[in-house]
Amino acid sequence: MGLRCRRGRGLLCVAVIVVTTAVAALASGAQAQGSRAGTATTPATVPSASSAGSALGRLDERLSALETELRTTTGRVEQLSFRLDQLSNRLETVLSDLEVRLRAADSESPAPGAAAPAGGAASAAAAGAGRTTEPRSQDTSAATTPPASGASPRPADEAPPAPAGALPDAPPEQQYAYAFDLLRQTNYAAAETAFKSFLERHPDDELANNASYWLGETYYVRKDYVKAAETFLDAYQQHKSGPKAPDALLKLAMSLGQLGKKAEACTTLGELNRAFPQASERVKSKAREEGSRLECR
């Protein structure tokens, strides 16, 4: 300290030294604490400009992908809407024609569903019913849960087709049985191909009405209700006196209901009841159930 303690002041000198040492220690501790505090409050490192630019680039790519996806979805919706409009126009024409025929039939003969088909159509329908390999009940919902077993046996000499759904080189009855067998195996894509091929080869066969109906089922069970409605409508238009005509109208109404076309579906159910008053109880029951679901009046 550079101080010289004289004899009379020894205790005072000791006290000064102790106080000075304590002050120095306190000052040193405060300085150390301040250093630690400064370190703790140092702000976080700011991201570099390069990393921020990379993140913006990724965001821009994602936005571009979303825009492309949105354009694609919009195009599909517009295409679906166009097809629905076409289907509605076709259905309106068919229902109007059916109503005219029903009014004319009321004053001349029983409704189309009650009268036997004219000319050779009756024998053709009977022959077709005898040739079909469909389940005994012919339930329109059977194709939604077809059994894997119990399928119609294939001829022993039938060669396996190369592409899926290609019809064998056989008579129409066996070709139809082959297509229906694919449907019962839940091989819907192959069944679609087979039924299409059958209709192309045998458009006037007694089994054409059944084939066109089950072709519609291959779409319905896969929830392609637009194609299902179009196919069921074709099945009815081309075979209005066929054994599957009531079923085709029923499934047309159900397809329209799935598409949100409630008014058209209810109108179709109404025409089904009027055109085919003697339809099977199964068809009538399903029609009532669908009408209740759609709240038809």
Tab-separated table of C-alpha atoms in Angstrom:
chain	number	residue	atom	x	y	z
A	1	MET	CA	0.000	0.000	0.000
A	2	GLY	CA	2.971	2.277	0.241
A	3	LEU	CA	1.819	3.248	3.717
A	4	ARG	CA	3.987	2.989	6.705
A	5	CYS	CA	2.243	2.149	9.915
A	6	ARG	CA	3.707	3.734	12.872
A	7	ARG	CA	3.709	2.079	16.210
A	8	GLY	CA	0.844	4.037	17.625
A	9	ARG	CA	-1.361	3.358	14.680
A	10	GLY	CA	-0.842	-0.394	14.079
A	11	LEU	CA	-4.488	-1.398	14.515
A	12	LEU	CA	-5.638	1.359	12.195
A	13	CYS	CA	-3.293	0.164	9.467
A	14	VAL	CA	-4.574	-3.406	9.727
A	15	ALA	CA	-8.160	-2.205	9.404
A	16	VAL	CA	-7.363	-0.172	6.303
A	17	ILE	CA	-5.668	-3.163	4.662
A	18	VAL	CA	-8.678	-5.451	5.329
A	19	VAL	CA	-11.174	-2.941	3.946
A	20	THR	CA	-9.080	-2.311	0.844
A	21	THR	CA	-8.778	-6.027	0.136
A	22	ALA	CA	-12.530	-6.535	0.528
A	23	VAL	CA	-13.351	-3.688	-1.855
A	24	ALA	CA	-10.991	-5.093	-4.457
A	25	ALA	CA	-12.584	-8.533	-4.163
A	26	LEU	CA	-16.076	-7.112	-4.554
A	27	ALA	CA	-15.058	-5.142	-7.624
A	28	SER	CA	-13.528	-8.226	-9.225
A	29	GLY	CA	-16.709	-10.310	-8.582
A	30	ALA	CA	-18.962	-7.653	-10.019
A	31	GLN	CA	-16.850	-7.485	-13.160
A	32	ALA	CA	-17.033	-11.266	-13.626
A	33	GLN	CA	-20.806	-11.310	-13.113
A	34	GLY	CA	-21.251	-8.543	-15.651
A	35	SER	CA	-19.262	-10.532	-18.191
A	36	ARG	CA	-21.482	-13.579	-17.703
A	37	ALA	CA	-24.641	-11.482	-17.983
A	38	GLY	CA	-23.411	-9.916	-21.182
A	39	THR	CA	-22.759	-13.325	-22.650
A	40	ALA	CA	-26.257	-14.586	-21.695
A	41	THR	CA	-28.055	-11.665	-23.302
A	42	THR	CA	-26.196	-11.859	-26.590
A	43	PRO	CA	-28.882	-12.046	-29.319
A	44	ALA	CA	-29.311	-15.266	-31.385
A	45	THR	CA	-27.402	-15.607	-34.563
A	46	VAL	CA	-29.364	-14.173	-37.502
A	47	PRO	CA	-29.799	-16.601	-40.467
A	48	SER	CA	-27.578	-15.857	-43.353
A	49	ALA	CA	-28.937	-14.411	-46.583
A	50	SER	CA	-28.119	-17.610	-48.494
A	51	SER	CA	-30.202	-19.863	-46.210
A	52	ALA	CA	-33.154	-17.464	-46.355
A	53	GLY	CA	-32.965	-17.409	-50.136
A	54	SER	CA	-32.958	-21.208	-50.259
A	55	ALA	CA	-36.108	-21.381	-48.113
A	56	LEU	CA	-37.867	-18.878	-50.355
A	57	GLY	CA	-36.905	-20.924	-53.385
A	58	ARG	CA	-38.426	-24.070	-51.918
A	59	LEU	CA	-41.592	-22.178	-51.028
A	60	ASP	CA	-41.860	-20.851	-54.577
A	61	GLU	CA	-41.507	-24.372	-55.995
A	62	ARG	CA	-44.227	-25.646	-53.672
A	63	LEU	CA	-46.585	-22.841	-54.689
A	64	SER	CA	-45.976	-23.599	-58.365
A	65	ALA	CA	-46.773	-27.276	-57.782
A	66	LEU	CA	-49.990	-26.367	-55.969
A	67	GLU	CA	-51.036	-24.067	-58.820
A	68	THR	CA	-50.474	-26.871	-61.345
A	69	GLU	CA	-52.456	-29.309	-59.224
A	70	LEU	CA	-55.287	-26.803	-58.857
A	71	ARG	CA	-55.464	-26.253	-62.629
A	72	THR	CA	-55.605	-30.019	-63.200
A	73	THR	CA	-58.363	-30.462	-60.615
A	74	THR	CA	-60.352	-27.582	-62.086
A	75	GLY	CA	-60.128	-29.155	-65.525
A	76	ARG	CA	-61.399	-32.471	-64.221
A	77	VAL	CA	-64.305	-30.811	-62.420
A	78	GLU	CA	-65.274	-28.916	-65.572
A	79	GLN	CA	-65.124	-32.119	-67.626
A	80	LEU	CA	-67.264	-33.968	-65.081
A	81	SER	CA	-69.784	-31.131	-65.020
A	82	PHE	CA	-70.019	-31.213	-68.819
A	83	ARG	CA	-70.643	-34.956	-68.824
A	84	LEU	CA	-73.304	-34.591	-66.136
A	85	ASP	CA	-75.064	-31.927	-68.194
A	86	GLN	CA	-75.029	-34.209	-71.227
A	87	LEU	CA	-76.365	-37.072	-69.142
A	88	SER	CA	-79.148	-34.900	-67.723
A	89	ASN	CA	-80.179	-33.841	-71.233
A	90	ARG	CA	-80.250	-37.441	-72.434
A	91	LEU	CA	-82.211	-38.534	-69.383
A	92	GLU	CA	-84.750	-35.760	-69.850
A	93	THR	CA	-85.311	-36.873	-73.444
A	94	VAL	CA	-85.703	-40.510	-72.430
A	95	LEU	CA	-88.128	-39.732	-69.615
A	96	SER	CA	-90.206	-37.477	-71.856
A	97	ASP	CA	-90.400	-40.198	-74.499
A	98	LEU	CA	-91.291	-42.775	-71.867
A	99	GLU	CA	-94.065	-40.596	-70.485
A	100	VAL	CA	-95.556	-40.144	-73.968
A	101	ARG	CA	-95.501	-43.894	-74.558
A	102	LEU	CA	-97.094	-44.545	-71.186
A	103	ARG	CA	-99.934	-42.128	-71.861
A	104	ALA	CA	-100.591	-43.795	-75.209
A	105	ALA	CA	-100.447	-47.236	-73.634
A	106	ASP	CA	-102.951	-46.290	-70.925
A	107	SER	CA	-105.697	-45.977	-73.534
A	108	GLU	CA	-104.736	-48.998	-75.619
A	109	SER	CA	-103.028	-51.698	-73.590
A	110	PRO	CA	-101.407	-52.404	-70.221
A	111	ALA	CA	-98.230	-50.542	-69.321
A	112	PRO	CA	-95.006	-51.811	-70.931
A	113	GLY	CA	-94.020	-53.621	-67.774
A	114	ALA	CA	-97.287	-55.566	-67.655
A	115	ALA	CA	-97.592	-56.475	-71.334
A	116	ALA	CA	-95.585	-59.150	-73.072
A	117	PRO	CA	-92.994	-57.803	-75.524
A	118	ALA	CA	-94.243	-57.557	-79.073
A	119	GLY	CA	-93.321	-59.927	-81.866
A	120	GLY	CA	-90.377	-62.176	-81.286
A	121	ALA	CA	-89.132	-60.171	-78.326
A	122	ALA	CA	-91.029	-62.401	-75.909
A	123	SER	CA	-89.355	-65.551	-77.121
A	124	ALA	CA	-85.998	-63.788	-77.224
A	125	ALA	CA	-86.362	-62.625	-73.630
A	126	ALA	CA	-87.382	-66.089	-72.538
A	127	ALA	CA	-84.453	-67.627	-74.349
A	128	GLY	CA	-82.106	-65.101	-72.803
A	129	ALA	CA	-83.435	-65.830	-69.337
A	130	GLY	CA	-82.825	-69.511	-69.893
A	131	ARG	CA	-79.270	-68.993	-71.110
A	132	THR	CA	-78.029	-66.662	-68.436
A	133	THR	CA	-75.592	-67.912	-65.824
A	134	GLU	CA	-76.509	-65.195	-63.328
A	135	PRO	CA	-77.408	-66.025	-59.707
A	136	ARG	CA	-80.931	-67.323	-59.219
A	137	SER	CA	-82.091	-64.185	-57.393
A	138	GLN	CA	-80.519	-61.814	-59.961
A	139	ASP	CA	-80.075	-59.297	-57.144
A	140	THR	CA	-78.903	-55.950	-58.491
A	141	SER	CA	-76.631	-55.582	-55.474
A	142	ALA	CA	-75.031	-58.993	-55.985
A	143	ALA	CA	-72.175	-57.534	-57.979
A	144	THR	CA	-71.089	-55.402	-55.032
A	145	THR	CA	-70.190	-58.463	-52.995
A	146	PRO	CA	-69.963	-61.355	-55.438
A	147	PRO	CA	-68.912	-64.693	-53.948
A	148	ALA	CA	-65.501	-65.969	-54.875
A	149	SER	CA	-66.764	-69.534	-54.960
A	150	GLY	CA	-69.567	-71.132	-56.886
A	151	ALA	CA	-68.590	-69.495	-60.173
A	152	SER	CA	-69.810	-71.074	-63.362
A	153	PRO	CA	-67.363	-73.770	-64.505
A	154	ARG	CA	-65.446	-73.019	-67.645
A	155	PRO	CA	-65.353	-75.522	-70.503
A	156	ALA	CA	-62.476	-77.957	-70.259
A	157	ASP	CA	-61.237	-77.086	-73.728
A	158	GLU	CA	-61.257	-73.327	-73.127
A	159	ALA	CA	-57.839	-71.782	-73.618
A	160	PRO	CA	-56.843	-69.117	-71.071
A	161	PRO	CA	-57.011	-65.641	-72.616
A	162	ALA	CA	-53.804	-63.710	-73.043
A	163	PRO	CA	-54.989	-60.219	-72.020
A	164	ALA	CA	-57.274	-59.816	-69.018
A	165	GLY	CA	-60.906	-59.804	-70.041
A	166	ALA	CA	-60.341	-61.044	-73.592
A	167	LEU	CA	-63.227	-63.284	-74.598
A	168	PRO	CA	-62.515	-66.922	-75.427
A	169	ASP	CA	-63.158	-68.296	-78.885
A	170	ALA	CA	-66.488	-69.865	-77.974
A	171	PRO	CA	-70.255	-69.502	-78.535
A	172	PRO	CA	-71.968	-66.380	-77.140
A	173	GLU	CA	-73.349	-68.288	-74.147
A	174	GLN	CA	-69.869	-69.314	-73.013
A	175	GLN	CA	-68.447	-65.847	-73.665
A	176	TYR	CA	-71.167	-64.306	-71.522
A	177	ALA	CA	-70.542	-66.883	-68.797
A	178	TYR	CA	-66.831	-66.054	-68.925
A	179	ALA	CA	-67.502	-62.306	-68.523
A	180	PHE	CA	-69.941	-62.883	-65.686
A	181	ASP	CA	-67.463	-65.215	-64.002
A	182	LEU	CA	-64.926	-62.358	-63.948
A	183	LEU	CA	-67.540	-60.142	-62.310
A	184	ARG	CA	-68.244	-62.703	-59.607
A	185	GLN	CA	-64.513	-62.922	-58.930
A	186	THR	CA	-64.559	-59.123	-58.323
A	187	ASN	CA	-62.174	-58.659	-61.252
A	188	TYR	CA	-64.140	-55.608	-62.335
A	189	ALA	CA	-61.667	-54.152	-64.834
A	190	ALA	CA	-61.409	-57.457	-66.705
A	191	ALA	CA	-65.187	-57.928	-66.517
A	192	GLU	CA	-65.658	-54.461	-68.023
A	193	THR	CA	-63.420	-55.402	-70.950
A	194	ALA	CA	-65.193	-58.729	-71.430
A	195	PHE	CA	-68.723	-57.292	-71.369
A	196	LYS	CA	-67.726	-54.504	-73.762
A	197	SER	CA	-66.272	-57.041	-76.147
A	198	PHE	CA	-69.388	-59.197	-75.885
A	199	LEU	CA	-71.648	-56.256	-76.755
A	200	GLU	CA	-69.445	-55.306	-79.699
A	201	ARG	CA	-69.566	-58.849	-81.079
A	202	HIS	CA	-73.174	-59.681	-80.236
A	203	PRO	CA	-75.222	-56.454	-80.019
A	204	ASP	CA	-78.427	-58.274	-80.981
A	205	ASP	CA	-77.952	-61.396	-78.890
A	206	GLU	CA	-80.622	-62.311	-76.331
A	207	LEU	CA	-78.017	-61.791	-73.598
A	208	ALA	CA	-77.057	-58.283	-74.766
A	209	ASN	CA	-79.497	-56.673	-72.315
A	210	ASN	CA	-78.002	-58.596	-69.418
A	211	ALA	CA	-74.467	-57.845	-70.587
A	212	SER	CA	-75.118	-54.103	-70.858
A	213	TYR	CA	-76.641	-54.071	-67.378
A	214	TRP	CA	-73.709	-55.893	-65.783
A	215	LEU	CA	-71.305	-53.630	-67.641
A	216	GLY	CA	-72.925	-50.761	-65.765
A	217	GLU	CA	-72.420	-52.672	-62.529
A	218	THR	CA	-68.658	-52.857	-63.149
A	219	TYR	CA	-68.622	-49.049	-63.016
A	220	TYR	CA	-71.077	-48.716	-60.143
A	221	VAL	CA	-69.159	-50.962	-57.746
A	222	ARG	CA	-66.004	-48.936	-58.499
A	223	LYS	CA	-67.897	-45.710	-57.725
A	224	ASP	CA	-67.560	-44.361	-61.272
A	225	TYR	CA	-71.134	-43.140	-61.129
A	226	VAL	CA	-70.991	-41.021	-64.286
A	227	LYS	CA	-70.050	-43.986	-66.477
A	228	ALA	CA	-72.467	-46.162	-64.532
A	229	ALA	CA	-75.359	-43.783	-65.188
A	230	GLU	CA	-74.472	-43.497	-68.871
A	231	THR	CA	-74.271	-47.282	-69.227
A	232	PHE	CA	-77.518	-47.986	-67.369
A	233	LEU	CA	-79.246	-45.360	-69.487
A	234	ASP	CA	-77.932	-47.041	-72.655
A	235	ALA	CA	-79.005	-50.431	-71.323
A	236	TYR	CA	-82.543	-49.159	-70.860
A	237	GLN	CA	-82.752	-47.218	-74.125
A	238	GLN	CA	-81.507	-50.119	-76.233
A	239	HIS	CA	-83.479	-52.838	-74.449
A	240	LYS	CA	-86.661	-51.236	-73.124
A	241	SER	CA	-88.503	-54.560	-73.229
A	242	GLY	CA	-85.579	-56.615	-71.980
A	243	PRO	CA	-85.538	-58.585	-68.735
A	244	LYS	CA	-83.104	-56.122	-67.179
A	245	ALA	CA	-84.982	-52.934	-68.136
A	246	PRO	CA	-86.479	-52.379	-64.640
A	247	ASP	CA	-83.112	-53.100	-63.011
A	248	ALA	CA	-81.393	-50.678	-65.382
A	249	LEU	CA	-83.809	-47.877	-64.449
A	250	LEU	CA	-83.342	-48.642	-60.762
A	251	LYS	CA	-79.553	-48.517	-60.953
A	252	LEU	CA	-79.749	-45.412	-63.148
A	253	ALA	CA	-81.680	-43.710	-60.348
A	254	MET	CA	-79.176	-44.925	-57.755
A	255	SER	CA	-76.248	-43.652	-59.845
A	256	LEU	CA	-77.894	-40.256	-60.263
A	257	GLY	CA	-78.510	-40.130	-56.530
A	258	GLN	CA	-74.834	-40.752	-55.866
A	259	LEU	CA	-74.014	-37.881	-58.233
A	260	GLY	CA	-76.247	-35.500	-56.302
A	261	LYS	CA	-78.879	-35.404	-59.068
A	262	LYS	CA	-81.755	-35.851	-56.642
A	263	ALA	CA	-84.531	-34.498	-58.863
A	264	GLU	CA	-83.499	-36.649	-61.822
A	265	ALA	CA	-83.111	-39.699	-59.590
A	266	CYS	CA	-86.581	-39.263	-58.088
A	267	THR	CA	-88.090	-38.760	-61.542
A	268	THR	CA	-86.439	-41.966	-62.735
A	269	LEU	CA	-87.817	-43.882	-59.754
A	270	GLY	CA	-91.270	-42.519	-60.499
A	271	GLU	CA	-91.069	-43.646	-64.108
A	272	LEU	CA	-89.831	-47.048	-62.967
A	273	ASN	CA	-92.952	-47.514	-60.858
A	274	ARG	CA	-95.218	-46.337	-63.667
A	275	ALA	CA	-93.560	-48.215	-66.519
A	276	PHE	CA	-93.082	-51.499	-64.691
A	277	PRO	CA	-95.882	-51.956	-62.145
A	278	GLN	CA	-95.301	-55.705	-62.207
A	279	ALA	CA	-91.565	-55.533	-61.600
A	280	SER	CA	-90.164	-57.994	-59.105
A	281	GLU	CA	-90.699	-57.300	-55.422
A	282	ARG	CA	-86.941	-57.051	-55.042
A	283	VAL	CA	-86.794	-54.163	-57.525
A	284	LYS	CA	-89.810	-52.453	-55.961
A	285	SER	CA	-88.388	-52.785	-52.458
A	286	LYS	CA	-85.034	-51.367	-53.508
A	287	ALA	CA	-86.772	-48.518	-55.338
A	288	ARG	CA	-88.771	-47.639	-52.206
A	289	GLU	CA	-85.603	-47.729	-50.133
A	290	GLU	CA	-83.785	-45.433	-52.557
A	291	GLY	CA	-86.756	-43.078	-52.754
A	292	SER	CA	-86.824	-42.839	-48.962
A	293	ARG	CA	-83.101	-42.142	-48.849
A	294	LEU	CA	-83.451	-39.368	-51.421
A	295	GLU	CA	-86.630	-38.062	-49.725
A	296	CYS	CA	-88.558	-38.279	-52.991
A	297	ARG	CA	-92.145	-37.029	-52.933
